[in-house]
Short mmCIF file of C-alpha atoms in Angstrom, two decimals:
data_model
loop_
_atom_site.label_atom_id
_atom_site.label_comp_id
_atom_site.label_asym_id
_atom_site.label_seq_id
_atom_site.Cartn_x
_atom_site.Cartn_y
_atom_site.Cartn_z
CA UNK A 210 28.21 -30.52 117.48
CA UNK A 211 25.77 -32.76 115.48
CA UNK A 212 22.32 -31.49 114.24
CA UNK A 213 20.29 -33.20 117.14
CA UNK A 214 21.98 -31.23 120.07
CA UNK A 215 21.86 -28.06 117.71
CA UNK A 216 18.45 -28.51 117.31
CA UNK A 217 17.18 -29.33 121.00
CA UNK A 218 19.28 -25.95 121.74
CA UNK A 219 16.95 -24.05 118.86
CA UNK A 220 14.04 -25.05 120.54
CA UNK A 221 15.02 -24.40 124.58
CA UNK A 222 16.65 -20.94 123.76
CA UNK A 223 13.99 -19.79 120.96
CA UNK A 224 10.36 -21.06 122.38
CA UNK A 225 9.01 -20.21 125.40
CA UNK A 226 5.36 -21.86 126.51
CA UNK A 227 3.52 -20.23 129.16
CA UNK A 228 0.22 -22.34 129.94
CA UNK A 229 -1.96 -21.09 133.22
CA UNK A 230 -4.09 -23.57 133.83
CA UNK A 231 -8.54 -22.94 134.77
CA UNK A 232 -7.63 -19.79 133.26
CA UNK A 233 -8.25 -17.51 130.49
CA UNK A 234 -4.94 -16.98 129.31
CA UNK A 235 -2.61 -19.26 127.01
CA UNK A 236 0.19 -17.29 125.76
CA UNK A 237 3.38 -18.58 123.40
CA UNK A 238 6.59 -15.98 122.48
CA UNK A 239 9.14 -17.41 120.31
CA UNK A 240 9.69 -18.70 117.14
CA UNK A 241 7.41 -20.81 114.72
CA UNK A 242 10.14 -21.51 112.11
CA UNK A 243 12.75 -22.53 115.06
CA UNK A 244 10.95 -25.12 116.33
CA UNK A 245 10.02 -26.12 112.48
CA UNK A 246 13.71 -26.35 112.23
CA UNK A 247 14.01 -28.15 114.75
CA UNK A 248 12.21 -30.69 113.35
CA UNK A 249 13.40 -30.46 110.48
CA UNK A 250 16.88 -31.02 111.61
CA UNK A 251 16.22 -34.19 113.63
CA UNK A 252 14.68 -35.67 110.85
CA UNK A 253 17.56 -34.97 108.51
CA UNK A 254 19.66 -36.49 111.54
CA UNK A 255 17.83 -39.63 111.52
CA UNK A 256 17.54 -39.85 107.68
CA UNK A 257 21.54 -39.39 107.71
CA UNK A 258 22.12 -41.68 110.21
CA UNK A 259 19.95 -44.45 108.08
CA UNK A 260 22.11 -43.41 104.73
CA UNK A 261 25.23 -43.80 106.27
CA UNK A 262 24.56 -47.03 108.18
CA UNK A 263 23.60 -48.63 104.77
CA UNK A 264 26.88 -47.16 103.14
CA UNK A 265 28.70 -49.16 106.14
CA UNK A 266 26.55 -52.12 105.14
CA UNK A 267 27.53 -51.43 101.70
CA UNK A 268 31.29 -50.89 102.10
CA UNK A 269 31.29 -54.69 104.24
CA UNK A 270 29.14 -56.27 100.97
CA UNK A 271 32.18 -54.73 98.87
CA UNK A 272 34.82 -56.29 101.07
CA UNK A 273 32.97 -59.18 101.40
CA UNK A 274 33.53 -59.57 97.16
CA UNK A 275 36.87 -58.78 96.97
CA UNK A 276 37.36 -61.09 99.39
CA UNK A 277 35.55 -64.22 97.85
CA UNK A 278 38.03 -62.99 94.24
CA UNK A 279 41.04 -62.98 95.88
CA UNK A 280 39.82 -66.85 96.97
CA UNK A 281 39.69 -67.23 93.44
CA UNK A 282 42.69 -65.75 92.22
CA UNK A 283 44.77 -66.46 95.12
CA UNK A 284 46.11 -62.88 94.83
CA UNK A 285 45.90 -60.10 98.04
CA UNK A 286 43.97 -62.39 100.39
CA UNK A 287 45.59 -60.62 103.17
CA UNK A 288 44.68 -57.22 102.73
CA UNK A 289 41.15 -58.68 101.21
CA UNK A 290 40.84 -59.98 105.32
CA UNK A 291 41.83 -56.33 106.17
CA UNK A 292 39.41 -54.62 104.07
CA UNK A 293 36.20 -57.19 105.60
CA UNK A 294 37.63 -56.17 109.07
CA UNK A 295 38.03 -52.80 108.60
CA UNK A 296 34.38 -52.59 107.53
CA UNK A 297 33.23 -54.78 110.28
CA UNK A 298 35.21 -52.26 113.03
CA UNK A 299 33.53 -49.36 111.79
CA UNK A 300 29.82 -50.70 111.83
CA UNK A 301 30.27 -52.03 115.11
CA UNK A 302 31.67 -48.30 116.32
CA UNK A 303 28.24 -47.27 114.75
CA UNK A 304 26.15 -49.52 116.34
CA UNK A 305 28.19 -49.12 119.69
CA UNK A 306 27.32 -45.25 118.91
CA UNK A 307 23.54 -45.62 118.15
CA UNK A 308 22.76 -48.39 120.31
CA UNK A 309 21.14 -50.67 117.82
CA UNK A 310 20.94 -50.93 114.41
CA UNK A 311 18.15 -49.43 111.68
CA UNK A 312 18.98 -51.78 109.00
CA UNK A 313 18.93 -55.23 110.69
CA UNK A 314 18.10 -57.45 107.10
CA UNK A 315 20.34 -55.34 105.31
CA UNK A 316 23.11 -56.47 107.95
CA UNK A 317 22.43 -59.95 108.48
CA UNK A 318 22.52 -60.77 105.03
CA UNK A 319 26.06 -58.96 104.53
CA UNK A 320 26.88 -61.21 107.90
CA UNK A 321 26.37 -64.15 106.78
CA UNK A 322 28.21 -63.79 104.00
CA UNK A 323 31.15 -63.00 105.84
CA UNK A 324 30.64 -66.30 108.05
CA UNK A 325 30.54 -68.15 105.18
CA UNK A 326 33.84 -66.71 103.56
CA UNK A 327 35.15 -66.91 106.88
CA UNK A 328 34.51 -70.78 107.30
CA UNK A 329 35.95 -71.26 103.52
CA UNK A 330 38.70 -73.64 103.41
CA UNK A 331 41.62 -72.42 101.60
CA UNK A 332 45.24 -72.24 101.48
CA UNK A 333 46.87 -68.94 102.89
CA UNK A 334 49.93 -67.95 104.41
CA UNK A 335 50.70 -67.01 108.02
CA UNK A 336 50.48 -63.55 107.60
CA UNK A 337 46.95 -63.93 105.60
CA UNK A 338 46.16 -66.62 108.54
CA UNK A 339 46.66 -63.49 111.22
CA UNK A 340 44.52 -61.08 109.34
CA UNK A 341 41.80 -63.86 109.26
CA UNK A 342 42.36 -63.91 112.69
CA UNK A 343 41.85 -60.35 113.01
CA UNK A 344 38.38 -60.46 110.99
CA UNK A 345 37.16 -63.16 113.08
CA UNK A 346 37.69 -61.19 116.19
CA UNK A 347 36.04 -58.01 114.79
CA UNK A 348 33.22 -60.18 113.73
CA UNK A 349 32.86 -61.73 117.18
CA UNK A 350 32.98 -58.45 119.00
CA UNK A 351 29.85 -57.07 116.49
CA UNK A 352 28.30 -59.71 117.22
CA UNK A 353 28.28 -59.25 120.82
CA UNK A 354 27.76 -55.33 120.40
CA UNK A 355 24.23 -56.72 118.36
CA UNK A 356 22.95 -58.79 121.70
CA UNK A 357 22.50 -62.02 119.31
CA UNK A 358 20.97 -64.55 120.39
CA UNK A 359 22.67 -67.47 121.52
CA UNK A 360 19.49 -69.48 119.71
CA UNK A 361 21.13 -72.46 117.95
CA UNK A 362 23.21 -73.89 120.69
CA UNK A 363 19.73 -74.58 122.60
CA UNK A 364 19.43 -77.64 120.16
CA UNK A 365 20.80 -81.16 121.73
CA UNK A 366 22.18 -82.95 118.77
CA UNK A 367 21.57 -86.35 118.55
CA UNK A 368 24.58 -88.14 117.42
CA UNK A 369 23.57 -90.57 115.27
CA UNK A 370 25.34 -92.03 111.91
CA UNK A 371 24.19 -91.82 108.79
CA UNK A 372 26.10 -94.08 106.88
CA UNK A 373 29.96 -93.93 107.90
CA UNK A 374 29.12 -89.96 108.68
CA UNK A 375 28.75 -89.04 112.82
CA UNK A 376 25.45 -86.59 112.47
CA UNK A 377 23.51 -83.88 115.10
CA UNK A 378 19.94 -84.38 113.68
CA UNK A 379 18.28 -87.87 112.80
CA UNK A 380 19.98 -89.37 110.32
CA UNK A 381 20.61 -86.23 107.85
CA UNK A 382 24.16 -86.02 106.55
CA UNK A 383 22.49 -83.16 104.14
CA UNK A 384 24.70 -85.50 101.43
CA UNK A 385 28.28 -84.36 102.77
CA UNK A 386 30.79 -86.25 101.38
CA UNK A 387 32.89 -87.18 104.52
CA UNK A 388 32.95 -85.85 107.95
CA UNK A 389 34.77 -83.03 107.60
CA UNK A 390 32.28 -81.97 105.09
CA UNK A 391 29.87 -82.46 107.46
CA UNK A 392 31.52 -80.46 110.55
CA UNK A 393 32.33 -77.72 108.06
CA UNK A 394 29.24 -77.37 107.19
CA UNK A 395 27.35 -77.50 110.72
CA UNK A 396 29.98 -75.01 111.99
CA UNK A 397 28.44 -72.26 109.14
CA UNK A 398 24.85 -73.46 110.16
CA UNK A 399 25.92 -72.63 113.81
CA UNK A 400 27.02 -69.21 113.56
CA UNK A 401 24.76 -68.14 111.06
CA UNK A 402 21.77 -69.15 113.67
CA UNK A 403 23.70 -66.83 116.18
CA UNK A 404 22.20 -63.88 114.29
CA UNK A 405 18.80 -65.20 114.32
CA UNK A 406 16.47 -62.27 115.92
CA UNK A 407 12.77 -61.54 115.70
CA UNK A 408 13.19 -58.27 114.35
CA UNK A 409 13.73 -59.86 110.36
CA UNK A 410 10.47 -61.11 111.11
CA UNK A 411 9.01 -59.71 107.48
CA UNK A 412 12.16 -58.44 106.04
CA UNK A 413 11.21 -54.92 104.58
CA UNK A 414 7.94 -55.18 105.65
CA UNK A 415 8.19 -55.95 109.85
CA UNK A 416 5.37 -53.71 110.56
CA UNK A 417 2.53 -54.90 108.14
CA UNK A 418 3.72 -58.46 109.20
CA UNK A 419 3.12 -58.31 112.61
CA UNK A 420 0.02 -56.29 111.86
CA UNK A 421 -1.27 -59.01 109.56
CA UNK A 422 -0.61 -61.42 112.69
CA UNK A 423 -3.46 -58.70 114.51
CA UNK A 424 -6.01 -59.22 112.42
CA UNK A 425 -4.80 -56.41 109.39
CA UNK A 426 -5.22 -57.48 105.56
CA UNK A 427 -4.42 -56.38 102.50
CA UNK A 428 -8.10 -55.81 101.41
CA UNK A 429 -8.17 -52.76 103.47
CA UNK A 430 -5.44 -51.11 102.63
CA UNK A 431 -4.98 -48.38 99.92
CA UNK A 432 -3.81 -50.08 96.64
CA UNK A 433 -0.57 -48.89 95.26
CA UNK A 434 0.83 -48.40 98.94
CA UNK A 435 3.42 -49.61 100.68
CA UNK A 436 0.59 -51.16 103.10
CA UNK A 437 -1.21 -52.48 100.47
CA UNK A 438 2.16 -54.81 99.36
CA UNK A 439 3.38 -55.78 102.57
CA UNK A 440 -0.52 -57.13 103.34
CA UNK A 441 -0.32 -58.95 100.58
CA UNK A 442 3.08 -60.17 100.66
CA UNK A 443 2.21 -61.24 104.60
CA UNK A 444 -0.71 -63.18 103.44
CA UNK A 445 0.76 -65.26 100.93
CA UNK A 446 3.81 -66.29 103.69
CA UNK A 447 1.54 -66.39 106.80
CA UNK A 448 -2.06 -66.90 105.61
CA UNK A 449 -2.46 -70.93 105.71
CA UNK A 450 -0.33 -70.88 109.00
CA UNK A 451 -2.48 -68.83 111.22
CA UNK A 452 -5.57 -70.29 109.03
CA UNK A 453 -4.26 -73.46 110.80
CA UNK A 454 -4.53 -72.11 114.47
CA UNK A 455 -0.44 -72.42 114.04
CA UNK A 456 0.63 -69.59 117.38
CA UNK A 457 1.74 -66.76 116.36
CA UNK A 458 5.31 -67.05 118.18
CA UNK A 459 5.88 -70.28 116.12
CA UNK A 460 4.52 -68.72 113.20
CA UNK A 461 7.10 -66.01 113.73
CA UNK A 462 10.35 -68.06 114.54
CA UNK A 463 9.26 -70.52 110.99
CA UNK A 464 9.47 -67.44 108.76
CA UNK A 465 12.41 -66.32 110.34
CA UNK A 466 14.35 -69.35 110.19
CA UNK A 467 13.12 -69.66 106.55
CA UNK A 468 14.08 -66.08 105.45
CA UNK A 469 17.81 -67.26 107.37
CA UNK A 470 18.26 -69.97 105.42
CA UNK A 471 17.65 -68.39 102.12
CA UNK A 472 20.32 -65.28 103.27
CA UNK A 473 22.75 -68.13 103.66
CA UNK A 474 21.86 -69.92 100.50
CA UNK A 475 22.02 -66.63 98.56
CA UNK A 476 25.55 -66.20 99.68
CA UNK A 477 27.87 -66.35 97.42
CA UNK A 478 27.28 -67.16 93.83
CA UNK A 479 29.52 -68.25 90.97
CA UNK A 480 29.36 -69.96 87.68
CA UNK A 481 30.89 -73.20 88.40
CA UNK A 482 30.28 -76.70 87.77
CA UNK A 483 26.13 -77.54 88.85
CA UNK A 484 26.22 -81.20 88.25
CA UNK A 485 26.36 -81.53 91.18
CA UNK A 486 25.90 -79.95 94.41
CA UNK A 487 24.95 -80.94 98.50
CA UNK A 488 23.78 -78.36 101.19
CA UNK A 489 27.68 -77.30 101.72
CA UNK A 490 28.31 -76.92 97.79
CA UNK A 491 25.32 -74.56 97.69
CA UNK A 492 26.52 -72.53 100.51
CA UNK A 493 29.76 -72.65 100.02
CA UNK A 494 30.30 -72.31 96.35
CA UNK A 495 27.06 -71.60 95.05
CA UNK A 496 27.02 -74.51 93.36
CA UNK A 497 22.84 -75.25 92.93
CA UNK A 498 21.88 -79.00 91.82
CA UNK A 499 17.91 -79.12 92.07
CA UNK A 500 18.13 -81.28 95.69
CA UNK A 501 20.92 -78.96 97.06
CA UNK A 502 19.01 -75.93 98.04
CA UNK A 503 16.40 -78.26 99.94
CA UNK A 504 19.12 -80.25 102.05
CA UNK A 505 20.61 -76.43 102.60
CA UNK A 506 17.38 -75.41 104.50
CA UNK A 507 16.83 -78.90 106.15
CA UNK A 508 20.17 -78.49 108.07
CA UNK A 509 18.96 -74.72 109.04
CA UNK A 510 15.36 -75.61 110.19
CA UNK A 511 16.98 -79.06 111.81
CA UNK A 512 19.78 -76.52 113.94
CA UNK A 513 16.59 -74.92 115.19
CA UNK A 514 14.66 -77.79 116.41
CA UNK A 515 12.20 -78.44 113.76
CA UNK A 516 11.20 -81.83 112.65
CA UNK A 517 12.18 -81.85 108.70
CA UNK A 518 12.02 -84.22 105.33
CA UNK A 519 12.66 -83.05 101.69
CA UNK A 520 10.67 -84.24 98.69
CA UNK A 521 12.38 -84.61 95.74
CA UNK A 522 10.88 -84.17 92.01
CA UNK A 523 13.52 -85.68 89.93
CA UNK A 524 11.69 -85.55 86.70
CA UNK A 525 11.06 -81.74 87.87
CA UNK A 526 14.16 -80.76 88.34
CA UNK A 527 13.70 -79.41 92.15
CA UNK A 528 13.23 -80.72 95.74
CA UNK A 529 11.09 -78.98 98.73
CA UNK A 530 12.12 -78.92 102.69
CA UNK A 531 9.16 -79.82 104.30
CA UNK A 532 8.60 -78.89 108.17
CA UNK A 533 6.46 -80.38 110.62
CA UNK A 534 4.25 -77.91 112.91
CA UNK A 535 0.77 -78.43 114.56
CA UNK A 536 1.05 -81.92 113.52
CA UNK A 537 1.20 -81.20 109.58
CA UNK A 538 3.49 -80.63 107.50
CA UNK A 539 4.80 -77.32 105.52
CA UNK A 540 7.11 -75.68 103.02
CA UNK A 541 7.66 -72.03 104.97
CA UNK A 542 8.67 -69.11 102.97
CA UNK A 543 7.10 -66.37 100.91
CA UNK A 544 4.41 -68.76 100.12
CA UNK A 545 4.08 -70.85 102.92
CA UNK A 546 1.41 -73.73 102.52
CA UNK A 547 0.85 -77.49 103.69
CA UNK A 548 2.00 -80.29 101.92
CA UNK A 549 -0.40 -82.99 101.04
CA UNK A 550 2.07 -86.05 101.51
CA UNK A 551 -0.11 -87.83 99.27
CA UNK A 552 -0.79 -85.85 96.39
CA UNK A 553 2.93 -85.05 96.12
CA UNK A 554 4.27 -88.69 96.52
CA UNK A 555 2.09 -89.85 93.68
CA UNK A 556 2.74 -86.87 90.96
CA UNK A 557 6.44 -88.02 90.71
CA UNK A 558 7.49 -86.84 94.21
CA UNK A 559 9.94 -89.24 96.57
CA UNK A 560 10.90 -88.61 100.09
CA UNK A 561 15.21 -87.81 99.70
CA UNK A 562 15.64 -87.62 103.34
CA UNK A 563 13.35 -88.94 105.93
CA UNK A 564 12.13 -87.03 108.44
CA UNK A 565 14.57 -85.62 111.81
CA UNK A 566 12.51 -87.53 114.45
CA UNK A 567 9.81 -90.17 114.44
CA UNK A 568 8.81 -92.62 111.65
CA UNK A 569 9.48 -92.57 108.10
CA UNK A 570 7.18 -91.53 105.67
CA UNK A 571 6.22 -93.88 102.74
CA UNK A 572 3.49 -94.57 100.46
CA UNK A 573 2.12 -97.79 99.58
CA UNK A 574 -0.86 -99.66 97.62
CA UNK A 575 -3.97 -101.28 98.98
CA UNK A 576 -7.77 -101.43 98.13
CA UNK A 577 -11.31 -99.12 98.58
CA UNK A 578 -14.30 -101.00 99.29
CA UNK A 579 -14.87 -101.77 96.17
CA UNK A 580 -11.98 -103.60 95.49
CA UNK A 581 -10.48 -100.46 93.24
CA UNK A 582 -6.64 -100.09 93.99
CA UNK A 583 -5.99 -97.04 95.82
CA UNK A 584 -2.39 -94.84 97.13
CA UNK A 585 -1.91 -94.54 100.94
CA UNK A 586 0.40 -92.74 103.62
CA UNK A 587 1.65 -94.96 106.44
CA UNK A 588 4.62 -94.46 108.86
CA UNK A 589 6.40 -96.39 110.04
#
C-alpha cells in the first residue's frame, strides 16, 4: 500500500472535526502529529515520485549513450536497441501510472535524442533491425501516452527546388548534400516537433516565465532566490519581444521552438572532423562548422511556420537564424533581441540563406542629400 493511501487512512481514522455552526462551540479530538504525518507522508510521496521519474529519465539518457557507442564500434547494437526500449517501456508505465509527467524538459531532451539515434543511418543486421523496430514502437506508444501535439504536420510545405534538391520551405536545402540528406533530415525535424508543448515554455523556470509575461520582474524579487534568477533570466529572453507589443501566445510558441531546436542541436556530440558541417551534420554527428548550427534552427523554426534567413559572419566565425514576427526581425533564445538588417550587413555580415517567404534581403549603395554615399536595405 503506498504512502498516499496510508496517509489519507491516518487522517480519516485519527482526526475527527466537529464544527456547529452560529454557535459557541468548536471542538477537535484526534491527533495533531497524525495529520502532521500525514502531510508529511504525501510530501515524501510526491518528492519520491519526482526522484524516481528523473532516475527513469536518467536510465533512457544512459541507453541513449550506449547506444550512439555501439554506432561507433559496431559492437552490441542489438541489445544497445533493447536497453533504449526497455527504458522507454518503463517511463511510459510511469507516466501511464501518474497521468502526466513532472519532469517534461528533462524528458524531451532525452527524447530527442533518441529520435535522432533512431533516424541514424547505419548498417545492422536483421535481428538488430527488429529490436530497432521494437524501440520505435515503444517510442511511438510514449508518445501517445504524453498527448503530443501533432504541431508540425500543420505546416503545408511548399515544394520548391533549391538547386537539384526537392525542398518543403522556400528555397532552404539547410546545405544537404543530396536529397536523401535532405529527407533524412526533415524526417528528424518532424518528429522532434511532435513533442513540442507549452509546458517547456521557460525550461526550469515555467512559473517566473509566465509570470514575467503578467507584468512580474526581476527588480522585485528577493536577490539570491530562485525568483530573483528566473526574472532575470525571463527578461533577457522575453524583454524586447513583449517591449515590441509581440502577443504573448507568439511570444510563447518562439521561445519554445527556440529552446527545441537547441535540445536537438545539443544531441549528440563527438569529436569528429568540424571542417565542415550542414544542419544534418550538426544534428546528426555533432559535427559544428560556424554556419551549421544556424541552418539547424532555420529548418526547426521553418517546420513551424516562421518566416526565417541566417546571417553569416565569416570573418567571425558564426552565423545567426533570424525570424520574422510583428513585421521585424529576431534572433529568439535566451537573449532574444531584433536584428538591425543594416547594421549587421555592413559590420561583415551576409545573408547565407534568404528568407522562407517573400523578397530577398540585400543591401546596396546610394546617396544622402548631400551627395555623401550612404548603405541601404531594399527587397526585392
Amino acid at each position: 500500500m503506498n504512502t498516499r493511501i496510508i496517509s489519507k487512512m491516518i487522517r480519516i481514522t485519527s482526526c475527527v472535526v466537529c464544527i456547529t455552526l452560529l454557535g459557541s462551540t468548536i471542538t477537535y479530538t484526534g491527533s495533531v502529529l497524525a495529520a502532521s504525518e500525514m502531510a508529511t507522508s504525501e510530501k515524501i510521496s510526491e518528492n519520491n515520485n519526482y526522484v524516481n521519474e528523473e532516475n527513469l529519465i536518467y536510465n533512457l539518457n544512459d541507453a541513449n549513450v550506449l547506444l550512439y557507442e555501439s554506432f561507433l564500434s559496431g559492437k552490441s547494437i542489438s541489445s544497445s536497441y533493447e536497453e533504449v526500449t526497455e527504458s522507454l517501456v518503463a517511463i511510459d508505465a510511469k507516466v501511464t501510472s501518474n497521468g502526466g509527467v513532472s519532469s517534461l524538459n528533462s524528458l524531451t531532451e532525452g527524447l530527442i535524442t533518441t529520435i535522432v539515434l533512431l533516424n541514424r543511418e547505419i548498417k545492422i543486421d536483421s535481428d538488430a533491425a527488429a529490436k530497432r523496430k521494437d524501440c520505435i514502437s515503444a517510442l511511438k506508444q510514449l508518445q501517445n501516452h504524453l498527448g503530443i501535439s501533432d504541431v508540425s504536420k500543420a505546416v503545408l510545405s511548399t515544394n520548391k527546388k533549391a538547386g537539384s534538391i526537392n525542398v518543403r520551405y522556400g528555397k532552404h536545402s539547410y546545405d544537404s548534400r543530396s536529397q536523401k540528406e535532405y529527407d533524412a533530415l526533415m524526417k528528424i525535424v518532424d518528429e522532434t516537433l511532435a513533442l513540442y508543448n507549452t509546458d517547456l515554455f521557460g525550461r526550469e523556470y515555467p512559473e517566473q516565465y509566465l509570470r514575467y509575461l503578467e507584468g512580474e520582474r526581476f527588480e522585485d524579487q528577493p536577490e539570491d532566490s530562485e525568483d530573483f534568477t528566473g526574472f532575470y533570466r525571463a527578461d533577457k529572453s522575453l524583454k524586447e519581444l513583449i517591449t515590441a507589443g509581440i502577443p504573448k501566445e507568439k511570444v510563447i510558441r518562439a521561445v519554445v521552438t527556440s529552446h527545441i531546436a537547441r535540445m536537438l542541436i545539443r544531441s549528440v556530440k563527438n569529436n569528429q572532423d568540424k571542417s565542415y558541417g550542414n544542419a544534418y551534420d550538426v544534428i546528426v554527428y555533432g559535427r559544428n562548422s560556424y554556419k551549421s548550427e544556424a541552418l539547424a534552427k532555420s529548418a526547426v523554426f521553418d517546420a513551424m511556420g516562421y518566416n526565417t534567413a541566417v546571417i553569416a559572419y565569416s570573418d567571425k566565425g558564426y552565423a545567426d537564424v533570424i525570424v520574422q514576427m510583428g513585421g521585424k526581425w529576431w534572433v529568439i533564445g535566451d537573449s532574444s533581441f531584433e536584428v538591425d538588417l543594416l547594421e549587421s550587413l555592413t559590420s561583415g555580415g551576409h545573408i547565407l540563406a534568404q528568407p522562407t517567404n517573400g523578397p530577398g534581403i540585400y543591401v546596396y549603395q546610394a546617396k544622402d542629400s548631400q551627395g555623401k554615399r550612404i548603405y541601404k536595405i531594399k527587397y526585392e
